[in-house]
Amino acid sequence: MIHTYDAVVFDPEEPFWPQIESQELHPTVRFYVHSLNWIDFIVDRAVDRPKAEWNDAIASGVEFACTVAWHWWETNNVTPEWENDEHVWGGHAVAIRAASLSVLSELYPEDEWLYEAITYHGQWLLQHFDGYWNHGLSQALALMIVGGRLSNEEMLETGAKRAVACLEVMIDEEGAINEQAPEYSNYIERLRSTAVDALEMFDAPGVEKLKAKQRPLEEFIAHSLTRREPLWR
């Protein structure tokens, strides 16, 4: 089943977050908006090309994304109102947002607020770990991204160790995953591949262990997700 939600409507000329919180958004939608993952679609277009090649749409989009992220940080940075709100400061939201802010900082390397926000998210991830499943792995990968952006060895090392430990638990010797639904296996394979790339990028140990997980996981995917014809008709 594909879930559909009502569109999030806002006036770009007005403050963004008050408009968001005034709407009764579905929890999944509210989580996604607060994760800032959606700004990646804007930021990636700018990161991939020199600033001289930005057109008006890219330039205005990047400015909007930065303004929204800055207002998010000014509004939501761990006030009593927000700190226990899982859609704002829950572990999965923090992991996704930390990665998005890190990429945004490539466009605004001199913005002090952005450095503070990334540092805070990295410190938060050092102190919070949701365990050996896909959310914990996302947190570990985000910690590596932040650590790389800040040249913080503790964050890099901790994130790398957690990522390897997660996948060792999440994928057993036969390739079976520890998620309830086998359908998660394709997602886990994408995370495994991302983890391998990250470990190689930062020259962290554990690459061969994670590469060895690929074949049994692919066999599990083929066995558990491939539709078979019934034995009778």
PDB file of C-alpha atoms in Angstrom:
ATOM      1  CA  MET A   1       0.000   0.000   0.000  1.00  0.00           C
ATOM      2  CA  ILE A   2       1.258   3.472  -0.854  1.00  0.00           C
ATOM      3  CA  HIS A   3       0.372   6.094   1.738  1.00  0.00           C
ATOM      4  CA  THR A   4      -0.806   9.486   0.588  1.00  0.00           C
ATOM      5  CA  TYR A   5      -1.033  12.603   2.719  1.00  0.00           C
ATOM      6  CA  ASP A   6      -2.503  16.038   2.315  1.00  0.00           C
ATOM      7  CA  ALA A   7      -0.180  18.601   0.779  1.00  0.00           C
ATOM      8  CA  VAL A   8       1.764  20.890   3.110  1.00  0.00           C
ATOM      9  CA  VAL A   9       0.761  24.400   2.080  1.00  0.00           C
ATOM     10  CA  PHE A  10       2.576  27.552   3.194  1.00  0.00           C
ATOM     11  CA  ASP A  11       3.257  31.132   2.156  1.00  0.00           C
ATOM     12  CA  PRO A  12       6.980  31.505   1.320  1.00  0.00           C
ATOM     13  CA  GLU A  13       6.793  35.192   2.214  1.00  0.00           C
ATOM     14  CA  GLU A  14       5.777  34.397   5.806  1.00  0.00           C
ATOM     15  CA  PRO A  15       7.755  32.669   8.611  1.00  0.00           C
ATOM     16  CA  PHE A  16       7.828  28.981   7.754  1.00  0.00           C
ATOM     17  CA  TRP A  17       7.677  27.093  11.055  1.00  0.00           C
ATOM     18  CA  PRO A  18       4.709  28.872  12.674  1.00  0.00           C
ATOM     19  CA  GLN A  19       2.748  27.972   9.552  1.00  0.00           C
ATOM     20  CA  ILE A  20       3.816  24.336   9.858  1.00  0.00           C
ATOM     21  CA  GLU A  21       2.917  24.023  13.525  1.00  0.00           C
ATOM     22  CA  SER A  22      -0.449  25.687  13.006  1.00  0.00           C
ATOM     23  CA  GLN A  23      -1.481  22.838  10.703  1.00  0.00           C
ATOM     24  CA  GLU A  24      -2.672  19.483  11.980  1.00  0.00           C
ATOM     25  CA  LEU A  25      -0.156  17.498   9.981  1.00  0.00           C
ATOM     26  CA  HIS A  26      -0.076  13.719   9.971  1.00  0.00           C
ATOM     27  CA  PRO A  27       2.696  12.601  12.393  1.00  0.00           C
ATOM     28  CA  THR A  28       4.698  11.072   9.539  1.00  0.00           C
ATOM     29  CA  VAL A  29       4.526  14.309   7.565  1.00  0.00           C
ATOM     30  CA  ARG A  30       5.459  16.416  10.583  1.00  0.00           C
ATOM     31  CA  PHE A  31       8.436  14.141  11.253  1.00  0.00           C
ATOM     32  CA  TYR A  32       9.583  14.465   7.646  1.00  0.00           C
ATOM     33  CA  VAL A  33       9.292  18.255   7.625  1.00  0.00           C
ATOM     34  CA  HIS A  34      11.249  18.575  10.880  1.00  0.00           C
ATOM     35  CA  SER A  35      13.911  16.130   9.673  1.00  0.00           C
ATOM     36  CA  LEU A  36      14.855  18.676   6.967  1.00  0.00           C
ATOM     37  CA  ASN A  37      15.483  15.758   4.633  1.00  0.00           C
ATOM     38  CA  TRP A  38      13.406  17.486   1.980  1.00  0.00           C
ATOM     39  CA  ILE A  39      15.889  20.368   1.634  1.00  0.00           C
ATOM     40  CA  ASP A  40      18.369  17.864   0.178  1.00  0.00           C
ATOM     41  CA  PHE A  41      16.467  17.955  -3.099  1.00  0.00           C
ATOM     42  CA  ILE A  42      17.194  21.689  -3.247  1.00  0.00           C
ATOM     43  CA  VAL A  43      20.720  21.695  -1.846  1.00  0.00           C
ATOM     44  CA  ASP A  44      22.010  18.796  -3.956  1.00  0.00           C
ATOM     45  CA  ARG A  45      21.338  20.738  -7.157  1.00  0.00           C
ATOM     46  CA  ALA A  46      23.651  23.498  -5.913  1.00  0.00           C
ATOM     47  CA  VAL A  47      26.370  21.332  -4.362  1.00  0.00           C
ATOM     48  CA  ASP A  48      26.865  19.455  -7.621  1.00  0.00           C
ATOM     49  CA  ARG A  49      27.851  22.533  -9.645  1.00  0.00           C
ATOM     50  CA  PRO A  50      29.935  25.728  -9.274  1.00  0.00           C
ATOM     51  CA  LYS A  51      28.058  28.761  -7.983  1.00  0.00           C
ATOM     52  CA  ALA A  52      28.667  30.514 -11.295  1.00  0.00           C
ATOM     53  CA  GLU A  53      26.420  27.900 -12.919  1.00  0.00           C
ATOM     54  CA  TRP A  54      23.480  28.388 -10.573  1.00  0.00           C
ATOM     55  CA  ASN A  55      20.346  29.650 -12.256  1.00  0.00           C
ATOM     56  CA  ASP A  56      17.752  31.792 -10.485  1.00  0.00           C
ATOM     57  CA  ALA A  57      15.738  28.761  -9.381  1.00  0.00           C
ATOM     58  CA  ILE A  58      18.757  27.130  -7.730  1.00  0.00           C
ATOM     59  CA  ALA A  59      19.905  30.360  -6.069  1.00  0.00           C
ATOM     60  CA  SER A  60      16.471  31.195  -4.667  1.00  0.00           C
ATOM     61  CA  GLY A  61      15.938  27.585  -3.619  1.00  0.00           C
ATOM     62  CA  VAL A  62      19.207  27.469  -1.692  1.00  0.00           C
ATOM     63  CA  GLU A  63      18.416  30.762   0.014  1.00  0.00           C
ATOM     64  CA  PHE A  64      15.006  29.420   1.018  1.00  0.00           C
ATOM     65  CA  ALA A  65      16.496  26.146   2.332  1.00  0.00           C
ATOM     66  CA  CYS A  66      19.094  27.984   4.399  1.00  0.00           C
ATOM     67  CA  THR A  67      16.496  30.360   5.839  1.00  0.00           C
ATOM     68  CA  VAL A  68      14.179  27.493   6.778  1.00  0.00           C
ATOM     69  CA  ALA A  69      17.040  25.570   8.420  1.00  0.00           C
ATOM     70  CA  TRP A  70      18.214  28.640  10.320  1.00  0.00           C
ATOM     71  CA  HIS A  71      14.708  29.390  11.570  1.00  0.00           C
ATOM     72  CA  TRP A  72      14.387  25.742  12.591  1.00  0.00           C
ATOM     73  CA  TRP A  73      17.529  26.004  14.702  1.00  0.00           C
ATOM     74  CA  GLU A  74      16.446  29.298  16.257  1.00  0.00           C
ATOM     75  CA  THR A  75      12.980  27.947  17.041  1.00  0.00           C
ATOM     76  CA  ASN A  76      13.553  24.340  18.055  1.00  0.00           C
ATOM     77  CA  ASN A  77      17.022  24.020  19.562  1.00  0.00           C
ATOM     78  CA  VAL A  78      16.119  22.012  22.628  1.00  0.00           C
ATOM     79  CA  THR A  79      13.611  24.098  24.484  1.00  0.00           C
ATOM     80  CA  PRO A  80      11.446  22.371  27.102  1.00  0.00           C
ATOM     81  CA  GLU A  81       8.634  22.474  24.557  1.00  0.00           C
ATOM     82  CA  TRP A  82      10.548  20.451  21.988  1.00  0.00           C
ATOM     83  CA  GLU A  83      13.058  18.215  23.759  1.00  0.00           C
ATOM     84  CA  ASN A  84      10.556  15.418  24.408  1.00  0.00           C
ATOM     85  CA  ASP A  85       8.860  15.693  21.016  1.00  0.00           C
ATOM     86  CA  GLU A  86       9.930  12.608  19.047  1.00  0.00           C
ATOM     87  CA  HIS A  87       9.089  14.248  15.741  1.00  0.00           C
ATOM     88  CA  VAL A  88      11.528  17.081  16.487  1.00  0.00           C
ATOM     89  CA  TRP A  89      14.266  15.569  18.658  1.00  0.00           C
ATOM     90  CA  GLY A  90      13.638  11.844  18.284  1.00  0.00           C
ATOM     91  CA  GLY A  91      16.692   9.805  17.336  1.00  0.00           C
ATOM     92  CA  HIS A  92      15.702   9.133  13.734  1.00  0.00           C
ATOM     93  CA  ALA A  93      14.830  12.778  13.065  1.00  0.00           C
ATOM     94  CA  VAL A  94      18.147  13.929  14.535  1.00  0.00           C
ATOM     95  CA  ALA A  95      20.118  11.523  12.353  1.00  0.00           C
ATOM     96  CA  ILE A  96      18.445  12.611   9.129  1.00  0.00           C
ATOM     97  CA  ARG A  97      18.633  16.309   9.997  1.00  0.00           C
ATOM     98  CA  ALA A  98      22.290  16.085  11.002  1.00  0.00           C
ATOM     99  CA  ALA A  99      23.182  14.775   7.553  1.00  0.00           C
ATOM    100  CA  SER A 100      21.091  17.420   5.783  1.00  0.00           C
ATOM    101  CA  LEU A 101      22.622  20.255   7.807  1.00  0.00           C
ATOM    102  CA  SER A 102      26.107  18.910   7.093  1.00  0.00           C
ATOM    103  CA  VAL A 103      25.515  19.028   3.346  1.00  0.00           C
ATOM    104  CA  LEU A 104      23.980  22.509   3.633  1.00  0.00           C
ATOM    105  CA  SER A 105      27.139  23.660   5.414  1.00  0.00           C
ATOM    106  CA  GLU A 106      29.133  22.945   2.252  1.00  0.00           C
ATOM    107  CA  LEU A 107      27.316  25.904   0.714  1.00  0.00           C
ATOM    108  CA  TYR A 108      27.611  28.105   3.811  1.00  0.00           C
ATOM    109  CA  PRO A 109      30.918  27.124   5.460  1.00  0.00           C
ATOM    110  CA  GLU A 110      31.271  30.458   7.270  1.00  0.00           C
ATOM    111  CA  ASP A 111      27.834  30.499   8.953  1.00  0.00           C
ATOM    112  CA  GLU A 112      28.433  30.184  12.691  1.00  0.00           C
ATOM    113  CA  TRP A 113      24.875  29.110  13.503  1.00  0.00           C
ATOM    114  CA  LEU A 114      25.208  26.199  11.097  1.00  0.00           C
ATOM    115  CA  TYR A 115      28.455  25.077  12.707  1.00  0.00           C
ATOM    116  CA  GLU A 116      26.771  25.265  16.129  1.00  0.00           C
ATOM    117  CA  ALA A 117      23.773  23.287  14.900  1.00  0.00           C
ATOM    118  CA  ILE A 118      25.899  20.544  13.338  1.00  0.00           C
ATOM    119  CA  THR A 119      28.098  20.322  16.422  1.00  0.00           C
ATOM    120  CA  TYR A 120      25.071  20.020  18.681  1.00  0.00           C
ATOM    121  CA  HIS A 121      23.562  17.290  16.517  1.00  0.00           C
ATOM    122  CA  GLY A 122      26.869  15.426  16.543  1.00  0.00           C
ATOM    123  CA  GLN A 123      27.153  15.645  20.324  1.00  0.00           C
ATOM    124  CA  TRP A 124      23.546  14.512  20.641  1.00  0.00           C
ATOM    125  CA  LEU A 125      24.268  11.489  18.462  1.00  0.00           C
ATOM    126  CA  LEU A 126      27.342  10.627  20.515  1.00  0.00           C
ATOM    127  CA  GLN A 127      25.155  10.429  23.609  1.00  0.00           C
ATOM    128  CA  HIS A 128      22.097   8.753  22.075  1.00  0.00           C
ATOM    129  CA  PHE A 129      22.051   5.467  20.215  1.00  0.00           C
ATOM    130  CA  ASP A 130      18.835   3.615  19.400  1.00  0.00           C
ATOM    131  CA  GLY A 131      20.453   0.209  19.049  1.00  0.00           C
ATOM    132  CA  TYR A 132      21.193  -2.386  16.417  1.00  0.00           C
ATOM    133  CA  TRP A 133      18.500  -1.824  13.816  1.00  0.00           C
ATOM    134  CA  ASN A 134      17.921   0.567  10.940  1.00  0.00           C
ATOM    135  CA  HIS A 135      17.413   3.677  13.097  1.00  0.00           C
ATOM    136  CA  GLY A 136      20.591   3.009  15.048  1.00  0.00           C
ATOM    137  CA  LEU A 137      22.481   2.456  11.810  1.00  0.00           C
ATOM    138  CA  SER A 138      21.139   5.730  10.390  1.00  0.00           C
ATOM    139  CA  GLN A 139      22.366   7.478  13.531  1.00  0.00           C
ATOM    140  CA  ALA A 140      25.801   5.885  13.192  1.00  0.00           C
ATOM    141  CA  LEU A 141      26.122   6.949   9.561  1.00  0.00           C
ATOM    142  CA  ALA A 142      24.977  10.484  10.387  1.00  0.00           C
ATOM    143  CA  LEU A 143      27.557  10.646  13.170  1.00  0.00           C
ATOM    144  CA  MET A 144      30.239   9.760  10.636  1.00  0.00           C
ATOM    145  CA  ILE A 145      29.004  12.472   8.269  1.00  0.00           C
ATOM    146  CA  VAL A 146      29.068  15.096  11.015  1.00  0.00           C
ATOM    147  CA  GLY A 147      32.442  13.867  12.244  1.00  0.00           C
ATOM    148  CA  GLY A 148      33.857  14.144   8.758  1.00  0.00           C
ATOM    149  CA  ARG A 149      32.438  17.623   8.277  1.00  0.00           C
ATOM    150  CA  LEU A 150      33.847  18.815  11.618  1.00  0.00           C
ATOM    151  CA  SER A 151      37.074  16.767  11.428  1.00  0.00           C
ATOM    152  CA  ASN A 152      36.062  15.262  14.773  1.00  0.00           C
ATOM    153  CA  GLU A 153      37.856  11.950  15.302  1.00  0.00           C
ATOM    154  CA  GLU A 154      35.682  10.856  18.235  1.00  0.00           C
ATOM    155  CA  MET A 155      32.514  11.215  16.190  1.00  0.00           C
ATOM    156  CA  LEU A 156      34.067   9.483  13.192  1.00  0.00           C
ATOM    157  CA  GLU A 157      35.424   6.566  15.208  1.00  0.00           C
ATOM    158  CA  THR A 158      32.262   6.097  17.267  1.00  0.00           C
ATOM    159  CA  GLY A 159      30.025   6.301  14.213  1.00  0.00           C
ATOM    160  CA  ALA A 160      32.152   3.785  12.318  1.00  0.00           C
ATOM    161  CA  LYS A 161      32.216   1.299  15.206  1.00  0.00           C
ATOM    162  CA  ARG A 162      28.464   1.561  15.686  1.00  0.00           C
ATOM    163  CA  ALA A 163      27.789   1.149  11.967  1.00  0.00           C
ATOM    164  CA  VAL A 164      29.833  -2.056  11.781  1.00  0.00           C
ATOM    165  CA  ALA A 165      28.310  -3.393  15.001  1.00  0.00           C
ATOM    166  CA  CYS A 166      24.805  -2.615  13.754  1.00  0.00           C
ATOM    167  CA  LEU A 167      25.191  -4.504  10.513  1.00  0.00           C
ATOM    168  CA  GLU A 168      26.852  -7.466  12.203  1.00  0.00           C
ATOM    169  CA  VAL A 169      23.718  -7.820  14.336  1.00  0.00           C
ATOM    170  CA  MET A 170      21.190  -6.802  11.689  1.00  0.00           C
ATOM    171  CA  ILE A 171      22.330  -9.368   9.094  1.00  0.00           C
ATOM    172  CA  ASP A 172      23.062 -12.888  10.329  1.00  0.00           C
ATOM    173  CA  GLU A 173      25.330 -15.473   8.685  1.00  0.00           C
ATOM    174  CA  GLU A 174      22.522 -16.627   6.394  1.00  0.00           C
ATOM    175  CA  GLY A 175      21.633 -13.095   5.349  1.00  0.00           C
ATOM    176  CA  ALA A 176      18.418 -12.900   7.360  1.00  0.00           C
ATOM    177  CA  ILE A 177      17.665  -9.476   8.811  1.00  0.00           C
ATOM    178  CA  ASN A 178      16.450  -8.621  12.294  1.00  0.00           C
ATOM    179  CA  GLU A 179      13.601  -6.392  11.113  1.00  0.00           C
ATOM    180  CA  GLN A 180      10.040  -7.676  11.441  1.00  0.00           C
ATOM    181  CA  ALA A 181       9.227  -7.362   7.741  1.00  0.00           C
ATOM    182  CA  PRO A 182      11.402  -9.044   5.077  1.00  0.00           C
ATOM    183  CA  GLU A 183      10.565  -6.099   2.802  1.00  0.00           C
ATOM    184  CA  TYR A 184      13.062  -4.068   4.828  1.00  0.00           C
ATOM    185  CA  SER A 185      15.897  -6.151   3.386  1.00  0.00           C
ATOM    186  CA  ASN A 186      16.281  -3.990   0.266  1.00  0.00           C
ATOM    187  CA  TYR A 187      16.509  -0.911   2.487  1.00  0.00           C
ATOM    188  CA  ILE A 188      19.066  -2.649   4.709  1.00  0.00           C
ATOM    189  CA  GLU A 189      21.145  -3.501   1.641  1.00  0.00           C
ATOM    190  CA  ARG A 190      21.172   0.163   0.628  1.00  0.00           C
ATOM    191  CA  LEU A 191      22.284   1.115   4.139  1.00  0.00           C
ATOM    192  CA  ARG A 192      24.966  -1.595   4.072  1.00  0.00           C
ATOM    193  CA  SER A 193      26.293  -0.262   0.770  1.00  0.00           C
ATOM    194  CA  THR A 194      26.257   3.299   2.129  1.00  0.00           C
ATOM    195  CA  ALA A 195      28.131   2.153   5.223  1.00  0.00           C
ATOM    196  CA  VAL A 196      30.814   0.491   3.078  1.00  0.00           C
ATOM    197  CA  ASP A 197      31.241   3.702   1.081  1.00  0.00           C
ATOM    198  CA  ALA A 198      31.488   5.764   4.276  1.00  0.00           C
ATOM    199  CA  LEU A 199      34.030   3.456   5.895  1.00  0.00           C
ATOM    200  CA  GLU A 200      36.154   3.512   2.751  1.00  0.00           C
ATOM    201  CA  MET A 201      35.885   7.292   2.477  1.00  0.00           C
ATOM    202  CA  PHE A 202      37.107   7.801   6.032  1.00  0.00           C
ATOM    203  CA  ASP A 203      39.563   4.874   5.970  1.00  0.00           C
ATOM    204  CA  ALA A 204      37.798   3.234   8.913  1.00  0.00           C
ATOM    205  CA  PRO A 205      38.068  -0.472   9.810  1.00  0.00           C
ATOM    206  CA  GLY A 206      35.322  -2.983   9.135  1.00  0.00           C
ATOM    207  CA  VAL A 207      34.909  -2.647   5.371  1.00  0.00           C
ATOM    208  CA  GLU A 208      35.605  -6.308   4.595  1.00  0.00           C
ATOM    209  CA  LYS A 209      33.171  -7.483   7.277  1.00  0.00           C
ATOM    210  CA  LEU A 210      30.392  -5.458   5.715  1.00  0.00           C
ATOM    211  CA  LYS A 211      31.295  -6.457   2.165  1.00  0.00           C
ATOM    212  CA  ALA A 212      31.032 -10.097   3.242  1.00  0.00           C
ATOM    213  CA  LYS A 213      27.412  -9.452   4.231  1.00  0.00           C
ATOM    214  CA  GLN A 214      26.396  -8.560   0.678  1.00  0.00           C
ATOM    215  CA  ARG A 215      26.033 -11.995  -0.897  1.00  0.00           C
ATOM    216  CA  PRO A 216      24.090 -13.706   1.914  1.00  0.00           C
ATOM    217  CA  LEU A 217      21.804 -10.679   2.169  1.00  0.00           C
ATOM    218  CA  GLU A 218      21.162 -10.723  -1.587  1.00  0.00           C
ATOM    219  CA  GLU A 219      20.367 -14.433  -1.360  1.00  0.00           C
ATOM    220  CA  PHE A 220      17.962 -13.728   1.487  1.00  0.00           C
ATOM    221  CA  ILE A 221      16.282 -11.022  -0.600  1.00  0.00           C
ATOM    222  CA  ALA A 222      15.941 -13.391  -3.554  1.00  0.00           C
ATOM    223  CA  HIS A 223      14.515 -16.124  -1.346  1.00  0.00           C
ATOM    224  CA  SER A 224      12.155 -14.057   0.793  1.00  0.00           C
ATOM    225  CA  LEU A 225      10.870 -11.477  -1.675  1.00  0.00           C
ATOM    226  CA  THR A 226      10.755 -13.337  -4.982  1.00  0.00           C
ATOM    227  CA  ARG A 227       7.215 -14.294  -5.891  1.00  0.00           C
ATOM    228  CA  ARG A 228       6.772 -18.002  -6.533  1.00  0.00           C
ATOM    229  CA  GLU A 229       4.084 -19.776  -8.497  1.00  0.00           C
ATOM    230  CA  PRO A 230       1.813 -21.956  -6.332  1.00  0.00           C
ATOM    231  CA  LEU A 231       2.314 -25.722  -6.417  1.00  0.00           C
ATOM    232  CA  TRP A 232      -1.327 -26.205  -7.410  1.00  0.00           C
ATOM    233  CA  ARG A 233      -3.796 -24.314  -9.539  1.00  0.00           C
TER     234      ARG A 233
END
